[in-house]
Coordinates of C-alpha atoms in Angstrom, one line a residue:
Chain A
X1 CA 0.0 0.0 0.0
X2 CA 2.8 2.3 1.0
X3 CA 4.8 1.6 -2.2
X4 CA 1.7 2.1 -4.3
X5 CA 1.1 5.5 -2.7
X6 CA 4.6 6.6 -3.3
X7 CA 4.4 5.5 -6.9
X8 CA 1.3 7.7 -7.4
X9 CA 3.0 10.7 -5.9
X10 CA 6.1 10.1 -8.1
X11 CA 3.9 9.9 -11.2
X12 CA 2.1 13.1 -10.2
X13 CA 5.4 14.9 -9.7
X14 CA 6.8 13.7 -13.0
X15 CA 3.6 14.7 -14.8
X16 CA 3.7 18.1 -13.3
X17 CA 7.3 18.7 -14.3
X18 CA 6.5 17.8 -17.9
X19 CA 3.6 20.1 -17.8
X20 CA 5.8 22.9 -16.6
X21 CA 8.4 22.3 -19.2
X22 CA 5.9 22.1 -22.1
X23 CA 5.2 24.9 -24.5
X24 CA 4.8 27.5 -21.7
X25 CA 7.7 29.4 -23.1
X26 CA 6.5 29.5 -26.7
X27 CA 5.2 32.7 -28.2
X28 CA 2.0 33.1 -26.3
X29 CA 1.1 36.2 -28.1
X30 CA 0.8 34.3 -31.4
X31 CA -1.1 31.6 -29.5
X32 CA -3.5 34.2 -28.3
X33 CA -4.0 35.7 -31.7
X34 CA -5.1 32.3 -33.0
X35 CA -8.0 32.2 -30.7
X36 CA -10.5 33.6 -33.2
X37 CA -13.6 32.7 -31.3
X38 CA -14.8 35.7 -29.4
X39 CA -17.2 35.5 -26.6
X40 CA -20.5 37.2 -26.9
X41 CA -20.6 39.9 -24.3
X42 CA -22.5 43.0 -23.4
X43 CA -20.7 45.9 -25.0
X44 CA -22.6 48.6 -23.2
X45 CA -20.5 50.6 -20.7
X46 CA -22.4 51.6 -17.7
X47 CA -20.1 53.8 -15.6
X48 CA -22.0 52.9 -12.4
X49 CA -21.4 49.2 -12.9
X50 CA -17.6 48.9 -13.3
X51 CA -14.5 48.3 -11.2
X52 CA -12.9 51.6 -10.4
X53 CA -9.5 52.5 -9.2
X54 CA -8.1 56.0 -8.4
X55 CA -4.7 57.7 -8.3
X56 CA -3.5 61.3 -8.1
X57 CA -0.6 63.0 -9.9
X58 CA 0.9 65.9 -8.0
X59 CA 3.1 68.7 -9.3
X60 CA 6.8 68.1 -9.0
X61 CA 9.1 69.8 -6.5
X62 CA 10.7 71.9 -9.3
X63 CA 7.3 72.8 -10.6
X64 CA 6.2 74.1 -7.2
X65 CA 9.5 75.9 -6.7
X66 CA 9.3 77.5 -10.1
X67 CA 5.8 79.0 -9.5
X68 CA 7.0 80.2 -6.1
X69 CA 10.0 81.9 -7.7
X70 CA 7.7 83.5 -10.3
X71 CA 5.6 84.7 -7.5
X72 CA 8.5 86.5 -5.8
X73 CA 10.3 83.8 -3.8
X74 CA 13.8 85.1 -3.1
X75 CA 16.9 83.1 -2.4
X76 CA 17.9 82.9 1.3
X77 CA 20.9 80.9 2.3
X78 CA 20.5 78.2 5.0
X79 CA 16.7 77.9 4.6
X80 CA 16.9 74.4 3.2
X81 CA 17.5 71.2 5.1
X82 CA 21.3 70.8 5.6
X83 CA 22.8 67.8 4.0
X84 CA 24.7 67.1 7.2
X85 CA 21.3 66.1 8.7
X86 CA 21.3 63.0 6.6
X87 CA 22.6 60.9 9.6
X88 CA 19.5 61.9 11.6
X89 CA 17.3 59.7 9.4
X90 CA 17.3 56.1 10.5
X91 CA 13.9 54.5 9.7
X92 CA 12.5 54.0 6.2
X93 CA 9.7 56.5 7.0
X94 CA 12.2 59.2 8.0
X95 CA 14.4 58.5 5.0
X96 CA 11.6 58.7 2.5
X97 CA 10.4 62.1 4.0
X98 CA 14.0 63.3 3.9
X99 CA 14.3 62.4 0.2
X100 CA 11.4 64.7 -0.3
X101 CA 13.0 67.5 1.8
X102 CA 16.2 67.3 -0.1
X103 CA 14.4 67.2 -3.5
X104 CA 12.7 70.5 -2.7
X105 CA 16.0 71.9 -1.4
X106 CA 17.8 70.8 -4.6
X107 CA 15.1 72.4 -6.8
X108 CA 15.3 75.6 -4.7
X109 CA 19.1 75.9 -5.2
X110 CA 18.9 75.1 -8.9
X111 CA 16.1 77.5 -9.9
X112 CA 18.0 80.3 -8.0
X113 CA 21.2 79.4 -9.8
X114 CA 22.9 78.6 -6.5
X115 CA 24.3 75.4 -8.0
X116 CA 27.4 75.0 -5.7
X117 CA 25.4 73.1 -3.2
X118 CA 23.3 71.2 -5.7
X119 CA 25.5 68.2 -6.3
X120 CA 25.7 67.5 -2.6
X121 CA 21.9 67.5 -2.4
X122 CA 21.6 65.2 -5.4
X123 CA 24.1 62.8 -3.8
X124 CA 22.2 62.6 -0.5
X125 CA 18.9 62.2 -2.4
X126 CA 20.3 59.2 -4.3
X127 CA 21.9 57.6 -1.3
X128 CA 18.8 57.9 0.8
X129 CA 16.6 56.7 -2.1
X130 CA 18.8 53.6 -2.5
X131 CA 18.6 52.9 1.3
X132 CA 14.8 52.8 1.1
X133 CA 15.0 50.5 -2.0
X134 CA 14.5 53.0 -4.8
X135 CA 17.5 52.7 -7.0
X136 CA 16.4 53.9 -10.4
X137 CA 19.5 56.1 -10.7
X138 CA 22.7 55.4 -8.7
X139 CA 25.2 58.0 -7.4
X140 CA 27.8 56.9 -10.0
X141 CA 25.3 57.2 -12.9
X142 CA 26.4 59.2 -16.0
X143 CA 23.4 61.5 -15.3
X144 CA 25.0 62.6 -12.0
X145 CA 28.3 63.3 -13.6
X146 CA 26.5 65.3 -16.3
X147 CA 24.7 67.2 -13.5
X148 CA 28.0 68.2 -11.9
X149 CA 29.4 69.2 -15.2
X150 CA 26.3 71.5 -15.8
X151 CA 26.8 73.6 -12.7
X152 CA 25.8 77.2 -13.4
X153 CA 23.5 76.2 -16.3
X154 CA 20.1 76.3 -14.7
X155 CA 18.2 75.0 -17.8
X156 CA 20.6 72.0 -18.2
X157 CA 20.5 71.1 -14.5
X158 CA 16.7 71.2 -14.5
X159 CA 16.6 69.0 -17.6
X160 CA 18.9 66.5 -15.9
X161 CA 16.8 66.6 -12.8
X162 CA 13.8 65.8 -15.0
X163 CA 15.7 62.9 -16.5
X164 CA 16.5 61.5 -13.1
X165 CA 12.9 61.9 -12.0
X166 CA 11.6 60.2 -15.1
X167 CA 13.9 57.2 -14.5
X168 CA 12.9 57.1 -10.9
X169 CA 9.2 57.2 -11.9
X170 CA 9.7 54.2 -14.2
X171 CA 11.5 52.3 -11.5
X172 CA 8.8 53.0 -9.0
X173 CA 6.1 51.8 -11.4
X174 CA 8.1 48.6 -12.2
X175 CA 8.6 47.8 -8.5
X176 CA 5.2 48.9 -7.2
X177 CA 6.7 51.4 -4.8
X178 CA 4.0 54.1 -5.2
X179 CA 3.4 54.2 -1.4
X180 CA 6.9 55.4 -0.9
X181 CA 6.8 57.7 -3.8
X182 CA 3.8 59.3 -2.2
X183 CA 5.6 59.8 1.1
X184 CA 8.5 61.4 -0.8
X185 CA 6.2 63.8 -2.5
X186 CA 4.7 64.7 0.9
X187 CA 8.1 65.5 2.2
X188 CA 8.9 67.6 -0.8
X189 CA 5.6 69.4 -0.5
X190 CA 6.2 70.1 3.2
X191 CA 9.7 71.4 2.6
X192 CA 8.5 73.5 -0.4
X193 CA 5.8 75.0 1.8
X194 CA 8.4 75.7 4.6
X195 CA 10.7 77.4 2.1
X196 CA 7.8 79.4 0.8
X197 CA 6.6 80.6 4.2
X198 CA 10.2 81.3 5.4
X199 CA 10.7 83.5 2.4
X200 CA 7.4 85.2 3.2
X201 CA 8.1 86.0 6.9
X202 CA 6.6 89.5 6.5
X203 CA 3.3 87.7 5.6
X204 CA 2.7 89.9 2.6
X205 CA -0.6 88.9 1.0
X206 CA 0.5 89.1 -2.6
X207 CA 1.3 86.5 -5.2
X208 CA 3.5 84.3 -3.0
X209 CA 0.8 84.1 -0.3
X210 CA -1.7 83.1 -3.0
X211 CA 0.7 80.3 -4.1
X212 CA 1.0 79.1 -0.6
X213 CA -2.8 79.1 -0.4
X214 CA -3.0 77.2 -3.6
X215 CA -0.6 74.5 -2.3
X216 CA -2.9 74.1 0.7
X217 CA -5.6 73.0 -1.6
X218 CA -3.4 70.1 -2.7
X219 CA -3.3 68.9 0.9
X220 CA -6.7 67.2 0.8
X221 CA -5.8 64.8 -2.0
X222 CA -2.4 64.3 -0.5
X223 CA -4.0 63.1 2.8
X224 CA -6.5 60.9 1.0
X225 CA -3.8 59.2 -1.1
X226 CA -1.5 58.7 2.0
X227 CA -4.4 57.1 3.8
X228 CA -5.0 54.7 1.0
X229 CA -1.4 53.4 1.2
X230 CA -0.2 50.4 3.2
X231 CA 2.2 52.7 5.2
X232 CA 1.8 52.4 8.9
X233 CA 3.5 52.8 12.2
X234 CA 3.7 55.4 15.0
X235 CA 5.7 57.9 13.0
X236 CA 3.3 57.7 10.1
X237 CA 0.2 58.0 12.2
X238 CA 1.7 61.0 14.0
X239 CA 2.6 62.6 10.7
X240 CA -0.9 62.0 9.3
X241 CA -2.5 63.6 12.4
X242 CA -0.3 66.7 11.9
X243 CA -1.3 67.0 8.2
X244 CA -5.0 66.7 9.1
X245 CA -4.6 69.4 11.8
X246 CA -3.1 71.6 9.2
X247 CA -5.9 70.9 6.8
X248 CA -8.5 71.5 9.5
X249 CA -7.0 74.9 10.3
X250 CA -7.0 75.9 6.6
X251 CA -10.5 74.8 6.0
X252 CA -11.8 76.6 9.1
X253 CA -11.2 80.0 7.5
X254 CA -14.4 81.6 6.0
X255 CA -12.2 82.8 3.1
X256 CA -11.5 79.2 2.2
X257 CA -15.0 78.0 2.7
X258 CA -16.5 80.7 0.5
X259 CA -13.8 80.9 -2.1
X260 CA -14.1 80.5 -5.8
X261 CA -10.6 79.9 -7.1
X262 CA -7.6 80.4 -4.9
X263 CA -8.6 81.8 -1.5
X264 CA -6.9 85.0 -0.4
X265 CA -5.8 84.7 3.2
X266 CA -5.3 87.5 5.7
X267 CA -2.1 88.3 7.5
X268 CA -3.2 86.5 10.7
X269 CA -4.3 83.4 8.8
X270 CA -1.0 83.3 6.9
X271 CA 0.9 83.5 10.2
X272 CA -1.1 80.7 11.7
X273 CA -0.6 78.4 8.7
X274 CA 3.1 79.4 8.5
X275 CA 3.7 78.6 12.2
X276 CA 2.1 75.2 11.9
X277 CA 4.1 74.3 8.8
X278 CA 7.4 75.5 10.5
X279 CA 6.6 73.5 13.6
X280 CA 5.8 70.3 11.7
X281 CA 8.8 70.6 9.4
X282 CA 11.3 71.4 12.2
X283 CA 10.0 68.4 14.2
X284 CA 11.0 66.1 11.3
X285 CA 14.4 67.3 10.0
Chain B
X1 CA 2.1 6.7 8.6
X2 CA 2.9 10.1 9.9
X3 CA 5.8 10.5 7.6
X4 CA 3.7 9.2 4.7
X5 CA 1.1 12.0 5.4
X6 CA 3.9 14.5 5.6
X7 CA 5.3 13.3 2.2
X8 CA 1.8 13.6 0.7
X9 CA 1.3 17.2 1.8
X10 CA 4.8 18.1 0.6
X11 CA 3.8 16.6 -2.8
X12 CA 0.6 18.6 -2.8
X13 CA 2.5 21.8 -2.0
X14 CA 4.9 21.0 -4.9
X15 CA 2.0 20.4 -7.3
X16 CA 0.3 23.7 -6.2
X17 CA 3.5 25.6 -6.8
X18 CA 4.0 24.0 -10.2
X19 CA 0.5 25.0 -11.2
X20 CA 1.3 28.6 -10.2
X21 CA 4.6 28.4 -12.2
X22 CA 2.6 27.5 -15.3
X23 CA 0.7 30.8 -15.1
X24 CA 2.3 32.8 -17.8
X25 CA 2.0 36.5 -18.1
X26 CA 2.0 38.2 -21.5
X27 CA 3.0 41.8 -20.8
X28 CA 2.6 44.2 -23.7
X29 CA 4.1 47.0 -21.7
X30 CA 7.7 48.1 -22.5
X31 CA 7.7 50.7 -19.8
X32 CA 11.1 52.4 -20.3
X33 CA 10.8 52.7 -24.1
X34 CA 7.2 53.9 -23.9
X35 CA 8.0 56.4 -21.1
X36 CA 11.1 57.7 -23.0
X37 CA 9.2 58.1 -26.2
X38 CA 6.4 59.9 -24.6
X39 CA 8.8 62.2 -22.7
X40 CA 10.4 63.3 -26.0
X41 CA 7.1 64.5 -27.3
X42 CA 6.8 66.9 -24.3
X43 CA 9.1 69.6 -25.6
X44 CA 9.1 72.6 -25.2
X45 CA 7.2 71.8 -22.0
X46 CA 9.3 70.7 -19.0
X47 CA 8.8 67.2 -17.6
X48 CA 6.7 67.3 -14.4
X49 CA 5.9 63.6 -13.9
X50 CA 4.5 60.4 -15.4
X51 CA 2.0 57.9 -14.3
X52 CA 2.4 54.4 -15.6
X53 CA -0.8 52.5 -15.1
X54 CA -0.6 48.8 -15.2
X55 CA -3.5 47.3 -17.0
X56 CA -4.9 43.8 -16.2
X57 CA -7.2 42.2 -18.7
X58 CA -10.6 41.4 -17.1
X59 CA -13.8 39.9 -18.3
X60 CA -15.7 42.9 -17.0
X61 CA -15.6 46.6 -17.5
X62 CA -13.1 48.7 -15.7
X63 CA -12.4 52.4 -15.2
X64 CA -9.1 53.7 -13.9
X65 CA -9.3 57.3 -12.7
X66 CA -6.3 59.6 -12.3
X67 CA -6.6 63.0 -10.8
X68 CA -4.1 65.6 -12.1
X69 CA -3.4 68.4 -9.7
X70 CA -2.5 71.5 -11.6
X71 CA -1.2 74.9 -10.6
X72 CA -3.1 78.0 -11.6
X73 CA -1.8 80.0 -14.5
X74 CA 0.4 77.1 -15.7
X75 CA 0.0 75.6 -19.1
X76 CA 0.3 71.8 -19.3
X77 CA 0.8 69.3 -22.0
X78 CA -0.5 65.8 -21.3
X79 CA 0.6 62.9 -23.5
X80 CA -1.1 59.5 -23.3
X81 CA 0.8 56.5 -24.8
X82 CA -1.4 53.5 -25.6
X83 CA 1.3 51.4 -27.3
X84 CA 1.5 49.2 -24.2
X85 CA -2.2 48.3 -24.4
X86 CA -2.8 44.6 -25.1
X87 CA -4.1 43.5 -28.5
X88 CA -7.9 43.2 -28.4
X89 CA -8.3 45.7 -25.5
X90 CA -9.5 49.2 -26.1
X91 CA -8.8 52.1 -23.8
X92 CA -10.8 55.3 -24.2
X93 CA -9.3 58.3 -22.5
X94 CA -12.0 60.7 -21.2
X95 CA -11.3 63.7 -19.1
X96 CA -13.9 65.2 -16.8
X97 CA -14.1 68.5 -14.8
X98 CA -15.3 66.8 -11.6
X99 CA -14.8 63.4 -10.0
X100 CA -17.1 60.5 -10.5
X101 CA -20.4 60.9 -8.6
X102 CA -20.4 64.7 -8.5
X103 CA -23.4 66.5 -10.0
X104 CA -23.1 68.3 -13.4
X105 CA -20.0 66.5 -14.2
X106 CA -18.9 67.3 -17.8
X107 CA -16.5 65.8 -20.3
X108 CA -13.8 68.4 -21.1
X109 CA -11.9 66.2 -23.6
X110 CA -11.8 62.7 -24.9
X111 CA -9.9 60.4 -27.2
X112 CA -11.6 57.3 -28.4
X113 CA -9.9 56.7 -31.8
X114 CA -7.3 54.2 -30.5
X115 CA -4.2 56.1 -31.7
X116 CA -1.0 55.1 -29.8
X117 CA 0.2 58.6 -29.0
X118 CA -2.3 61.3 -28.1
X119 CA -1.6 64.8 -26.9
X120 CA -3.5 67.4 -25.1
X121 CA -2.5 71.0 -24.3
X122 CA -4.6 72.4 -21.5
X123 CA -4.5 75.8 -23.2
X124 CA -6.8 74.3 -25.8
X125 CA -9.5 73.5 -23.3
X126 CA -12.4 75.9 -23.0
X127 CA -12.5 76.2 -19.2
X128 CA -9.7 76.7 -16.7
X129 CA -9.1 73.9 -14.2
X130 CA -7.1 73.2 -11.1
X131 CA -7.8 69.5 -11.3
X132 CA -8.6 67.2 -14.2
X133 CA -10.2 63.8 -13.8
X134 CA -8.7 61.4 -16.3
X135 CA -10.6 58.2 -16.8
X136 CA -9.3 55.2 -18.7
X137 CA -12.4 53.3 -19.8
X138 CA -11.7 49.7 -20.5
X139 CA -14.5 47.5 -21.7
X140 CA -14.5 43.8 -20.8
X141 CA -11.9 41.8 -22.8
X142 CA -13.6 39.8 -25.4
X143 CA -11.0 37.5 -26.7
X144 CA -10.6 34.0 -25.3
X145 CA -7.6 33.7 -23.1
X146 CA -5.9 30.3 -23.0
X147 CA -5.8 28.6 -19.6
X148 CA -2.8 29.5 -17.6
X149 CA -2.2 32.8 -19.4
X150 CA -2.6 36.2 -17.9
X151 CA -2.5 39.3 -20.1
X152 CA -1.1 42.6 -18.9
X153 CA -0.1 46.0 -20.3
X154 CA 0.1 49.6 -19.4
X155 CA -1.0 53.1 -20.2
X156 CA 1.6 55.8 -19.8
X157 CA 0.6 59.4 -19.1
X158 CA 3.3 62.0 -19.1
X159 CA 2.8 65.6 -18.0
X160 CA 4.8 68.6 -18.8
X161 CA 4.4 72.2 -17.6
X162 CA 5.3 75.5 -19.2
X163 CA 7.3 77.3 -16.5
X164 CA 7.3 80.6 -18.4
X165 CA 3.5 81.1 -18.0
X166 CA 2.5 83.3 -15.2
X167 CA -0.2 85.9 -14.9
X168 CA -1.3 87.5 -11.7
X169 CA -4.8 88.4 -12.6
X170 CA -6.5 85.0 -12.2
X171 CA -8.0 82.8 -9.6
X172 CA -8.4 85.2 -6.8
X173 CA -11.1 87.4 -5.4
X174 CA -9.2 90.6 -5.5

């Protein structure tokens, strides 16, 4: 009985091996095209009766910095997160946020033609990205060399930054790392806002303030996408609570509730928003 | 008898893993080439970002929605690349002014002709928007798929912005 049972198992294993080594590797596309028979199906497309998925595309860090600059953002030294702080980031959560911080810092330096610091920022971004598993571009890539050789040429540097971002986007899609990409964006957004409000310390209510207000309207979708990720942990929960508090504060203003287009905030409101952004950012660097 | 049972379950596990191994995926998506080609078409707009949506063939209708957050007073060029869509699958690109479920939602742009590369410059739209709601409408896949074969592909959307555009007279109550 025992021998018979073992023979059955041996036969099953052999059969399965043959099945696996069969024509599975042949050109399945051709095989598929040969299936002429099409199933009869209902061609009507009822939008209420479909499977739906949703994602959001946010503006890039250099796009945000560019509109800030066009709105009057001036260059201030020492406003961005120092590259020496890199050693402060130990967890994957902290590193992902830091990649975002440094991405905005890099964009800020480049669009203000302060390129001396830019290569160091890029290097830290690539190192931290690699440490969290995003290695679309490595620190010894030709693109990085080209970036260093382009110092002083804002257009060229922005073009290379775009190339690096494009390769990173492709890597993230290939490796299903969108959750981490979202956290990086969030860090870039927060640092961008921090730079914007630091540069607007006099709380003037002109174009730059309007841009800050505009960025606040992105926060709602940012929170909803972050909530839909699989990210978790104490750090993440605490960060989410802070973002929600910031959103609640912004949404509590009548100017926001009644606005059509970008709300125009008063000096006190700008100060409240700015203080909350500074506190949050400084607690994370 | 105990060792026989253990051998039996090991064999079952092996058979199960073999049947998974036989599942073959035909992926029509060549992400890097597609993304690179699409990016080249952006000029003179500057690259802002790309969204590579993986498509899975299903026997029922699907809609994939992507919200594009846009900045005021900035012109955008949006390029959709359908070259990674599996044969036999159509993907219509329809852009709305509001999210699904909102009242008075209107189509602001659509492309249903099946071309591989399609471009939209937001300047050509009639209204002005801070968000666009892009929907990929994918009807149920009608071809017969052989057992053990899974079909996949992708849609690539690349966005560029015109950083020279800036006006101060829009989008505010003053």
